[in-house]
Coordinates of C-alpha atoms in Angstrom, one line a residue:
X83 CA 0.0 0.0 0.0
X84 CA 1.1 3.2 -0.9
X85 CA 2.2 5.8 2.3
X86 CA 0.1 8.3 2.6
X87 CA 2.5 11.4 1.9
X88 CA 3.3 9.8 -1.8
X89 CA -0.3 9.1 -2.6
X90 CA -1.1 13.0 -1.1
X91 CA 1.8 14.6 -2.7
X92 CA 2.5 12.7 -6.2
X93 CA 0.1 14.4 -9.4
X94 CA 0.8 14.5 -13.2
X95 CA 3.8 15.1 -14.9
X96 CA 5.0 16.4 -18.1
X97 CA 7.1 13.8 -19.7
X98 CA 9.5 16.4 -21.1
X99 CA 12.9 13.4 -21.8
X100 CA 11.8 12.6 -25.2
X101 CA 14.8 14.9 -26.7
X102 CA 17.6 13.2 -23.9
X103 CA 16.1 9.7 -25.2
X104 CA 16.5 10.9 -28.4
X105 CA 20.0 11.8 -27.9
X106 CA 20.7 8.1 -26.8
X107 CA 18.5 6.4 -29.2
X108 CA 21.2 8.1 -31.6
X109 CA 24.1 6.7 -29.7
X110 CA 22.5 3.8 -29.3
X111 CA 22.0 3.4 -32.8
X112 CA 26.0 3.6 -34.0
X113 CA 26.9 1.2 -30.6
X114 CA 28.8 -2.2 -31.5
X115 CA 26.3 -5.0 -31.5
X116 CA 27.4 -7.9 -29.4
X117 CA 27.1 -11.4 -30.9
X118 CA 23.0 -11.8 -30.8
X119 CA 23.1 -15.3 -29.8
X120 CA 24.6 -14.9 -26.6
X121 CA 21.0 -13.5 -25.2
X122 CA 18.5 -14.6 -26.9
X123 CA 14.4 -15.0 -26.4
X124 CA 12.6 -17.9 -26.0
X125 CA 9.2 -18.9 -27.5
X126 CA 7.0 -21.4 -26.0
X127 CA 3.6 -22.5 -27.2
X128 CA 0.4 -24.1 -25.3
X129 CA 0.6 -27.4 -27.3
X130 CA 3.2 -29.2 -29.2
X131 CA 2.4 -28.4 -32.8
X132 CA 1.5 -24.9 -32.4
X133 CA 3.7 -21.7 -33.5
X134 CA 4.9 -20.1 -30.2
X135 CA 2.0 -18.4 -28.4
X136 CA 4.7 -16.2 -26.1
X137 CA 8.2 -15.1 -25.8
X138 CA 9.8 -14.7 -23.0
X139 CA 13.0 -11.9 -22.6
X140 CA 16.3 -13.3 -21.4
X141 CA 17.7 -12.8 -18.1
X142 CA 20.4 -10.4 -20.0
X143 CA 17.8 -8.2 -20.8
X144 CA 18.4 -6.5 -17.0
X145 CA 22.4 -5.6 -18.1
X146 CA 23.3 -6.7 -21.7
X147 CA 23.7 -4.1 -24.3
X148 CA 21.8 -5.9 -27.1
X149 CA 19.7 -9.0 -26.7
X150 CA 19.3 -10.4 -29.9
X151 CA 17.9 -9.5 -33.8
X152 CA 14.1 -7.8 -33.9
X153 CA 12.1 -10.6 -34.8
X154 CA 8.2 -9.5 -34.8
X155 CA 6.6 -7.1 -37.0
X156 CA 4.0 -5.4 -35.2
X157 CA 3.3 -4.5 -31.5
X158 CA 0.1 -3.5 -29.8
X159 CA -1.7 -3.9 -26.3
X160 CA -4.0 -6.5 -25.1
X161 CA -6.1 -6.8 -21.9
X162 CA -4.6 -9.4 -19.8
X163 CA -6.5 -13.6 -19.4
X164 CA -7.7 -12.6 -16.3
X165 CA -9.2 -8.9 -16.8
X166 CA -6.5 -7.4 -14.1
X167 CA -4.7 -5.5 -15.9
X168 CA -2.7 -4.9 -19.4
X169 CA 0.0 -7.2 -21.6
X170 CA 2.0 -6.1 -24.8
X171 CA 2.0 -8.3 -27.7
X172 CA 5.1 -9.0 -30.5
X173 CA 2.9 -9.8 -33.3
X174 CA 0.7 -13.0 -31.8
X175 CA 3.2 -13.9 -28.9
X176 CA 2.6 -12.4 -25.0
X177 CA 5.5 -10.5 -24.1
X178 CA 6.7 -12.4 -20.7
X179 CA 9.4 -11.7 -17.5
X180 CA 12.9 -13.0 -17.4
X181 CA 11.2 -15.5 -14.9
X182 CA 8.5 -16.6 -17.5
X183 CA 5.5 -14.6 -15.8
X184 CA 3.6 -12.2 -18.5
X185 CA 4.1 -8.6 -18.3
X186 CA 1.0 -7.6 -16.6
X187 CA 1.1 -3.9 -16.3
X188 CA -1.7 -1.8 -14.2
X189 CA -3.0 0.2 -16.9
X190 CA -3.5 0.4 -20.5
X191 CA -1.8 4.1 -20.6
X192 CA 2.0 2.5 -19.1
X193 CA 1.2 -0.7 -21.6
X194 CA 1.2 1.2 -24.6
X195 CA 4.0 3.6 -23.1
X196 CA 6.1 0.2 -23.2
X197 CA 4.9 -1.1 -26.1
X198 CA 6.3 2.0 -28.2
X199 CA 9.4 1.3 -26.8
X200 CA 9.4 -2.1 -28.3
X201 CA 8.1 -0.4 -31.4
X202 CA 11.1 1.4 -31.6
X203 CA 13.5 -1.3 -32.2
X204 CA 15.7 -1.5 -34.8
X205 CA 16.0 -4.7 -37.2
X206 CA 19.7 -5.3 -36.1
X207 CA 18.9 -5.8 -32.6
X208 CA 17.1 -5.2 -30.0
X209 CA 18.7 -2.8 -26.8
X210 CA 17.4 -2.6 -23.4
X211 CA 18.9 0.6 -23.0
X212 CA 16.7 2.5 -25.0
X213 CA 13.6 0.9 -23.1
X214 CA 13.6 2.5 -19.3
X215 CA 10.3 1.9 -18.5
X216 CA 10.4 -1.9 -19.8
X217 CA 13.4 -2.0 -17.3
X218 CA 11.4 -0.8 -14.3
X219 CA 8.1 -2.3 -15.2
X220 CA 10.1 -6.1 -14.9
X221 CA 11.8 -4.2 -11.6
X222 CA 8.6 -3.6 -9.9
X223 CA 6.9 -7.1 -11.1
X224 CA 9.5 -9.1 -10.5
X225 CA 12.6 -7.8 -8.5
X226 CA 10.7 -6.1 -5.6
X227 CA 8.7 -8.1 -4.5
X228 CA 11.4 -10.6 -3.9
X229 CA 14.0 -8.2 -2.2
X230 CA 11.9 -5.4 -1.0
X231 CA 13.7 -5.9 2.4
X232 CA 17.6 -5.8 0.8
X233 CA 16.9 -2.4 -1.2
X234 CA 15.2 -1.0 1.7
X235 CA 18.3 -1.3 3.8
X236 CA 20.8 -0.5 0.6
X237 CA 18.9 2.7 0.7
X238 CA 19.5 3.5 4.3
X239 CA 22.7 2.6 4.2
X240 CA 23.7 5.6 1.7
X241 CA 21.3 7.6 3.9
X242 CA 23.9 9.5 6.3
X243 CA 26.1 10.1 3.1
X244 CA 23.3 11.7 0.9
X245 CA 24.2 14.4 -1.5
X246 CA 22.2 17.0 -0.2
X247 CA 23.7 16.6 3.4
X248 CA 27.2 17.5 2.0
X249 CA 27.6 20.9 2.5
X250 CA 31.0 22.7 0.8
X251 CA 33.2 24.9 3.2
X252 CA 32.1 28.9 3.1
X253 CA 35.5 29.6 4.3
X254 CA 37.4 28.7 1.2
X255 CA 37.6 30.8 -1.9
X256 CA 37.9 27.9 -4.1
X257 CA 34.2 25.8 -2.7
X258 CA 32.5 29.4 -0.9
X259 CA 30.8 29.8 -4.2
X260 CA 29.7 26.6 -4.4
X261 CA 28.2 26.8 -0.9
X262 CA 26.2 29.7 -1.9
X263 CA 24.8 28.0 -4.4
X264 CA 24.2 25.1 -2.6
X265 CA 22.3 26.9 0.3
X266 CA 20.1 29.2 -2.6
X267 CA 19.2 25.7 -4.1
X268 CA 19.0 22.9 -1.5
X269 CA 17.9 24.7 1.9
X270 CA 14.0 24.6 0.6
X271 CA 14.7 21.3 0.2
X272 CA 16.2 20.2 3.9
X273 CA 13.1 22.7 5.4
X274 CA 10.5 20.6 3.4
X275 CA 12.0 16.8 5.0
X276 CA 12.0 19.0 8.3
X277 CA 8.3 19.8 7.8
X278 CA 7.3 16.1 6.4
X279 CA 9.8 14.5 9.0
X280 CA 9.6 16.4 11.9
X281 CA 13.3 16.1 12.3
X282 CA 16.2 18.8 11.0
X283 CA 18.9 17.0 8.9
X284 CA 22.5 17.4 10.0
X285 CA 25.2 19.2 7.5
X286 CA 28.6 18.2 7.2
X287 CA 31.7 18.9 4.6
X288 CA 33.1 15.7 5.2
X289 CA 33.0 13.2 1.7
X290 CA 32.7 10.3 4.2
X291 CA 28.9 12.0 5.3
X292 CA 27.9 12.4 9.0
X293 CA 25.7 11.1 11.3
X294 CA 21.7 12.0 11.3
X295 CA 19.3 12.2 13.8
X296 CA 17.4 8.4 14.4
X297 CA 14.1 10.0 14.4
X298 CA 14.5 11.2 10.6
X299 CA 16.4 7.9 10.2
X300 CA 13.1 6.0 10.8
X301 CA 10.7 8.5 9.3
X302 CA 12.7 7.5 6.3
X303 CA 12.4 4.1 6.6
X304 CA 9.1 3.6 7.7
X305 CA 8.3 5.4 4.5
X306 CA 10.3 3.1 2.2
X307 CA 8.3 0.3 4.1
X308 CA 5.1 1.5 3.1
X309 CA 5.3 2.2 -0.6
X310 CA 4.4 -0.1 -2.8
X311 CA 6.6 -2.2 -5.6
X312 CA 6.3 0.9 -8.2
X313 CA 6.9 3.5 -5.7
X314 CA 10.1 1.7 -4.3
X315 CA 11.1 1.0 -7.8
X316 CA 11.3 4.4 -8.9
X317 CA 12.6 5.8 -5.6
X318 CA 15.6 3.2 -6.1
X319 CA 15.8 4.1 -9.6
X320 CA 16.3 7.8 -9.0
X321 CA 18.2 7.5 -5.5
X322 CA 20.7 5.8 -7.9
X323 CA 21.1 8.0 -10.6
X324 CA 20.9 11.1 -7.9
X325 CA 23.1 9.6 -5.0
X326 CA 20.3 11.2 -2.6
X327 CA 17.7 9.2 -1.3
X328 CA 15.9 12.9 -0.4
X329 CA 16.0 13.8 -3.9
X330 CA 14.0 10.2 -4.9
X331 CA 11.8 10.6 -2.2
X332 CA 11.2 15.0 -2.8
X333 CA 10.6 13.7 -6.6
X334 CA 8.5 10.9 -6.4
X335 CA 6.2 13.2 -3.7
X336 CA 5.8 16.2 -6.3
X337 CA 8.4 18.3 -4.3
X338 CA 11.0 18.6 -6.7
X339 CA 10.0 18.5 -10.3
X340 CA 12.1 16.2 -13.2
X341 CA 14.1 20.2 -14.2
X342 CA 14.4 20.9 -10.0
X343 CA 16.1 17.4 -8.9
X344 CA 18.5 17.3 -12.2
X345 CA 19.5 21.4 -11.0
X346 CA 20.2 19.9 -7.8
X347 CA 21.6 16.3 -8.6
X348 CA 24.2 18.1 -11.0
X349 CA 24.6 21.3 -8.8
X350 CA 28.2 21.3 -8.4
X351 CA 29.4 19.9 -11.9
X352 CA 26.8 22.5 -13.5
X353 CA 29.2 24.9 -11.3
X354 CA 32.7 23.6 -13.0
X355 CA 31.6 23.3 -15.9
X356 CA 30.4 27.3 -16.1
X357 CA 33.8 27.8 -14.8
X358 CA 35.8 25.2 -17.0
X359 CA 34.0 24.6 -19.7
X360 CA 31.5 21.9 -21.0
X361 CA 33.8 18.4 -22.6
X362 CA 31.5 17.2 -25.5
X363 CA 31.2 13.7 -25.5
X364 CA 31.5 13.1 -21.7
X365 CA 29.6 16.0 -20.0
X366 CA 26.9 16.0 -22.8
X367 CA 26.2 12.7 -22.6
X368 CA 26.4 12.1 -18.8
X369 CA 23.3 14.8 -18.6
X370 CA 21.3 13.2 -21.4
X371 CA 21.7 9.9 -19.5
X372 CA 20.3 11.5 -16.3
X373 CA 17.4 13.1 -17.8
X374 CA 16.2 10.1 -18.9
X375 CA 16.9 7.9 -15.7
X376 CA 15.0 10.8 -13.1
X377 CA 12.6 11.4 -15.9
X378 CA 11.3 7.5 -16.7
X379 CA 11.2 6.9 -12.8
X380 CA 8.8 9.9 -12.6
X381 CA 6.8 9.0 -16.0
X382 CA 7.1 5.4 -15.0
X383 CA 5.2 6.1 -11.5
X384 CA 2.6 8.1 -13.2
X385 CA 1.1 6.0 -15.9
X386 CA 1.5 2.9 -13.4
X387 CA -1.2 5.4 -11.8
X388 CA -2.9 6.3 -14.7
X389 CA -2.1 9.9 -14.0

């Protein structure tokens, strides 16, 4: 069941990452194929004689680069067997899990959302990287429920070292700069978990982090407890990309919109590179890679809602 401040706080969003997932689609597209046989899909049918009535992805799908040749023609949606819920379809076959389960999805708005990533796919092979919400859809249905408990306490235990706890020196003319910045941009952010928390996080300029207070500790964690597999999903998701489990959690709740958590997550590079000078090829690509990660978590989250 969801808790109660992301179900009052979370509310449409404007999916504005096609043009970063554009950007990587283009990359994507010149990337070395690895050999296609190494990953590839299987088919299996009700009876003997019959063609193959669904495919199931392989395991590699999770991590591999390319997972084998497109081999379909058309893709569409289909209610699921049961009536609960949605399926996509590669031509007649039931798109299934790495662990052989179909790909029910919630609603009909997230299935086609995933479907036109599969639509997308190019005859030489098929890329997983170029399908985020495929990637968390299998996530939530399949990796949560069985580990809920380990990414729960992965999460906490980057919790005292979160980026927006890391404060740079004000005494230093080489980081004061960035610690005006940093208390312009963030402060509305650490007065927001005060208000929803009831606790006031602790600063510190020390990379190793610090030490917070246990009652915001467990307000945390009771929250991550009480989401449900789509909420944690894209929480995990974002608290990746972000390296701030505050920024997940301020994003997923409609604090921080997709534009607000990237200013933030990229704060202090955003700062060097204004100073230094953008490197194309590296920075470029770093924040078209972001976009899309924070961006599909939050669009992700919302058509699972049919917002």
């Amino acid at each position: 069941m969801a808790h109660p401040l992301i179900r009052k706080c979370i509310k449409p969003t404007n999916p504005n990452f096609l043009t970063s997932v554009s950007v990587l689609r283009r990359l994507a597209s010149v990337a070395a194929a690895d050999d296609p046989q190494s990953a590839s899909f299987t088919f299996s049918s009700a009876g003997k004689w019959k063609s193959p009535s669904s495919v199931t992805m392989p395991v590699s799908f999770m991590t591999g680069s390319i997972v084998g040749k497109r081999f379909y023609k058309e893709v569409k949606t289909r209610e699921a067997d049961d009536g609960n819920g949605w399926t996509v379809m590669l031509d007649y076959r039931t798109l299934k899990t790495p662990s052989k389960r179909p790909l029910k999805l919630s609603t009909l708005s997230l299935a086609k959302a995933i479907a036109a990533e599969w639509e997308y796919q190019q005859t030489d092979g098929i890329r997983p990287f170029t399908m985020p919400l495929m990637r968390l859809a299998c996530t939530a249905l399949e990796r949560v429920p069985l580990t809920r408990t380990k990414i729960v306490e992965n999460l906490m235990k980057k919790f005292n070292q979160d980026l927006v706890f890391c404060r740079a020196p004000d005494d230093n003319e080489l980081t004061s700069y960035v610690h005006d910045r940093q208390v312009e941009k963030i402060d509305p952010l650490l007065r927001w978990v005060e208000s929803e928390f009831g606790c006031k996080p602790v600063l510190y300029s020390s990379f190793f982090g610090g030490k917070q207070e246990d009652g915001l500790v467990m307000a945390v964690e009771n929250l991550l407890k009480k989401t449900d597999d789509c909420e944690l999903a894209a929480i995990d998701a974002i608290a990746a990309s972000a390296h701030s489990l505050i920024i997940a959690i301020a994003t997923v709740c409609g604090k921080l919109q997709i534009e607000e958590a990237i200013e933030l997550i990229r704060l202090e590079e955003d700062l060097q590179v204004d100073k230094w000078g953008l490197v194309e090829g590296g920075h470029d690509v770093d924040i078209a890679d972001l976009k899309v990660q924070i961006s599909s978590a939050v669009v992700f989250l919302g058509l699972s809602r049919g917002i």
